[in-house]
């Protein structure tokens, strides 16, 4: 299992904040849904460095997740951004980090 650090940028205008909420449109939910589809991992969970409130933007929010994939880590942002583009969320970079890393 690899641990991946992903740096994000987003316009939070249309989001209920970072953290998953029932019935809310959140950055975490959007990111998890797209990563699960991209990596074919239905149980993937994303952990963020902090939370944002509704309407708050991020210039470089750090998140991490664990995955088993053959997709090269450096290509993940490009592949993910194809799905995220209309949402206002952009993956800036990805790198494999030690399993002790926690966003």
PDB file of C-alpha atoms in Angstrom:
ATOM      1  CA  UNK A   1       0.000   0.000   0.000  1.00  0.00           C
ATOM      2  CA  UNK A   2       1.342   3.443  -0.947  1.00  0.00           C
ATOM      3  CA  UNK A   3       0.656   6.642   0.982  1.00  0.00           C
ATOM      4  CA  UNK A   4       0.187   9.602  -1.346  1.00  0.00           C
ATOM      5  CA  UNK A   5       0.425  13.280  -0.444  1.00  0.00           C
ATOM      6  CA  UNK A   6      -1.757  15.379  -2.710  1.00  0.00           C
ATOM      7  CA  UNK A   7      -1.688  19.187  -2.729  1.00  0.00           C
ATOM      8  CA  UNK A   8      -4.940  20.891  -3.748  1.00  0.00           C
ATOM      9  CA  UNK A   9      -6.135  24.324  -4.720  1.00  0.00           C
ATOM     10  CA  UNK A  10      -9.797  25.221  -4.890  1.00  0.00           C
ATOM     11  CA  UNK A  11     -12.438  27.881  -5.127  1.00  0.00           C
ATOM     12  CA  UNK A  12     -14.748  27.081  -2.228  1.00  0.00           C
ATOM     13  CA  UNK A  13     -17.635  29.281  -3.353  1.00  0.00           C
ATOM     14  CA  UNK A  14     -19.891  26.356  -4.236  1.00  0.00           C
ATOM     15  CA  UNK A  15     -18.790  24.023  -1.428  1.00  0.00           C
ATOM     16  CA  UNK A  16     -20.036  23.460   2.114  1.00  0.00           C
ATOM     17  CA  UNK A  17     -16.383  23.341   3.224  1.00  0.00           C
ATOM     18  CA  UNK A  18     -13.751  20.608   3.231  1.00  0.00           C
ATOM     19  CA  UNK A  19     -15.111  17.901   5.528  1.00  0.00           C
ATOM     20  CA  UNK A  20     -17.700  15.373   4.423  1.00  0.00           C
ATOM     21  CA  UNK A  21     -21.237  16.149   5.603  1.00  0.00           C
ATOM     22  CA  UNK A  22     -24.548  14.431   5.008  1.00  0.00           C
ATOM     23  CA  UNK A  23     -26.392  16.227   2.230  1.00  0.00           C
ATOM     24  CA  UNK A  24     -23.635  18.777   1.671  1.00  0.00           C
ATOM     25  CA  UNK A  25     -21.377  19.354  -1.315  1.00  0.00           C
ATOM     26  CA  UNK A  26     -17.872  19.160   0.142  1.00  0.00           C
ATOM     27  CA  UNK A  27     -14.361  19.071  -1.284  1.00  0.00           C
ATOM     28  CA  UNK A  28     -13.589  15.821   0.574  1.00  0.00           C
ATOM     29  CA  UNK A  29     -16.640  14.054  -0.897  1.00  0.00           C
ATOM     30  CA  UNK A  30     -15.840  15.241  -4.416  1.00  0.00           C
ATOM     31  CA  UNK A  31     -12.197  14.220  -4.134  1.00  0.00           C
ATOM     32  CA  UNK A  32     -12.944  10.801  -2.634  1.00  0.00           C
ATOM     33  CA  UNK A  33     -15.576  10.032  -5.279  1.00  0.00           C
ATOM     34  CA  UNK A  34     -13.167  10.888  -8.107  1.00  0.00           C
ATOM     35  CA  UNK A  35     -10.157   9.113  -6.610  1.00  0.00           C
ATOM     36  CA  UNK A  36     -12.228   5.989  -5.952  1.00  0.00           C
ATOM     37  CA  UNK A  37     -13.260   5.906  -9.606  1.00  0.00           C
ATOM     38  CA  UNK A  38      -9.775   6.724 -10.943  1.00  0.00           C
ATOM     39  CA  UNK A  39      -7.993   4.161  -8.754  1.00  0.00           C
ATOM     40  CA  UNK A  40     -10.778   1.531  -8.669  1.00  0.00           C
ATOM     41  CA  UNK A  41     -10.745   1.576  -4.868  1.00  0.00           C
ATOM     42  CA  UNK A  42     -14.323   1.835  -3.532  1.00  0.00           C
ATOM     43  CA  UNK A  43     -13.244   2.250   0.105  1.00  0.00           C
ATOM     44  CA  UNK A  44     -10.547   4.909  -0.360  1.00  0.00           C
ATOM     45  CA  UNK A  45     -10.553   7.630   2.315  1.00  0.00           C
ATOM     46  CA  UNK A  46      -8.851  11.036   2.077  1.00  0.00           C
ATOM     47  CA  UNK A  47      -7.467  12.853   5.131  1.00  0.00           C
ATOM     48  CA  UNK A  48      -6.985  16.626   5.044  1.00  0.00           C
ATOM     49  CA  UNK A  49      -4.587  18.839   6.964  1.00  0.00           C
ATOM     50  CA  UNK A  50      -7.475  20.852   8.292  1.00  0.00           C
ATOM     51  CA  UNK A  51     -10.997  21.891   7.546  1.00  0.00           C
ATOM     52  CA  UNK A  52     -12.442  24.898   5.792  1.00  0.00           C
ATOM     53  CA  UNK A  53     -15.848  26.470   6.231  1.00  0.00           C
ATOM     54  CA  UNK A  54     -18.431  26.936   3.514  1.00  0.00           C
ATOM     55  CA  UNK A  55     -17.240  29.272   0.763  1.00  0.00           C
ATOM     56  CA  UNK A  56     -13.583  29.274   1.855  1.00  0.00           C
ATOM     57  CA  UNK A  57     -10.874  28.918  -0.809  1.00  0.00           C
ATOM     58  CA  UNK A  58      -7.555  27.060  -0.553  1.00  0.00           C
ATOM     59  CA  UNK A  59      -4.287  27.872  -2.307  1.00  0.00           C
ATOM     60  CA  UNK A  60      -2.424  24.743  -1.172  1.00  0.00           C
ATOM     61  CA  UNK A  61      -4.281  22.299   1.053  1.00  0.00           C
ATOM     62  CA  UNK A  62      -2.384  19.107   1.841  1.00  0.00           C
ATOM     63  CA  UNK A  63      -4.251  15.806   1.963  1.00  0.00           C
ATOM     64  CA  UNK A  64      -3.186  12.179   2.021  1.00  0.00           C
ATOM     65  CA  UNK A  65      -4.629   8.788   1.149  1.00  0.00           C
ATOM     66  CA  UNK A  66      -3.488   5.181   0.904  1.00  0.00           C
ATOM     67  CA  UNK A  67      -3.853   3.225  -2.307  1.00  0.00           C
ATOM     68  CA  UNK A  68      -2.747   0.249  -4.370  1.00  0.00           C
ATOM     69  CA  UNK A  69      -2.286   1.375  -7.939  1.00  0.00           C
ATOM     70  CA  UNK A  70       0.071   1.019 -10.846  1.00  0.00           C
ATOM     71  CA  UNK A  71      -0.602   4.608 -11.917  1.00  0.00           C
ATOM     72  CA  UNK A  72       2.636   6.573 -11.491  1.00  0.00           C
ATOM     73  CA  UNK A  73       2.228   9.015  -8.612  1.00  0.00           C
ATOM     74  CA  UNK A  74       3.467  11.946 -10.684  1.00  0.00           C
ATOM     75  CA  UNK A  75       0.672  11.385 -13.233  1.00  0.00           C
ATOM     76  CA  UNK A  76      -2.142  11.341 -10.666  1.00  0.00           C
ATOM     77  CA  UNK A  77      -2.758  15.115 -10.658  1.00  0.00           C
ATOM     78  CA  UNK A  78      -3.103  15.242 -14.448  1.00  0.00           C
ATOM     79  CA  UNK A  79      -5.461  12.266 -14.536  1.00  0.00           C
ATOM     80  CA  UNK A  80      -7.480  13.490 -11.560  1.00  0.00           C
ATOM     81  CA  UNK A  81      -7.773  17.033 -12.916  1.00  0.00           C
ATOM     82  CA  UNK A  82      -9.532  15.731 -16.038  1.00  0.00           C
ATOM     83  CA  UNK A  83     -12.413  14.750 -13.743  1.00  0.00           C
ATOM     84  CA  UNK A  84     -12.200  17.669 -11.317  1.00  0.00           C
ATOM     85  CA  UNK A  85     -11.848  20.507 -13.858  1.00  0.00           C
ATOM     86  CA  UNK A  86     -15.435  21.764 -13.877  1.00  0.00           C
ATOM     87  CA  UNK A  87     -15.620  21.721 -10.053  1.00  0.00           C
ATOM     88  CA  UNK A  88     -13.058  24.409  -9.234  1.00  0.00           C
ATOM     89  CA  UNK A  89     -10.777  21.890  -7.462  1.00  0.00           C
ATOM     90  CA  UNK A  90      -7.270  21.383  -8.880  1.00  0.00           C
ATOM     91  CA  UNK A  91      -4.683  18.794  -7.870  1.00  0.00           C
ATOM     92  CA  UNK A  92      -1.355  20.658  -7.915  1.00  0.00           C
ATOM     93  CA  UNK A  93       1.052  17.831  -7.112  1.00  0.00           C
ATOM     94  CA  UNK A  94       1.302  14.301  -5.762  1.00  0.00           C
ATOM     95  CA  UNK A  95       4.153  12.419  -4.167  1.00  0.00           C
ATOM     96  CA  UNK A  96       4.614   9.121  -2.398  1.00  0.00           C
ATOM     97  CA  UNK A  97       5.421   9.689   1.281  1.00  0.00           C
ATOM     98  CA  UNK A  98       6.345   7.445   4.221  1.00  0.00           C
ATOM     99  CA  UNK A  99       3.434   5.659   5.920  1.00  0.00           C
ATOM    100  CA  UNK A 100       4.104   7.775   9.030  1.00  0.00           C
ATOM    101  CA  UNK A 101       3.138  10.964   7.141  1.00  0.00           C
ATOM    102  CA  UNK A 102      -0.224  12.402   8.128  1.00  0.00           C
ATOM    103  CA  UNK A 103      -1.706  15.509   6.566  1.00  0.00           C
TER     104      UNK A 103
END
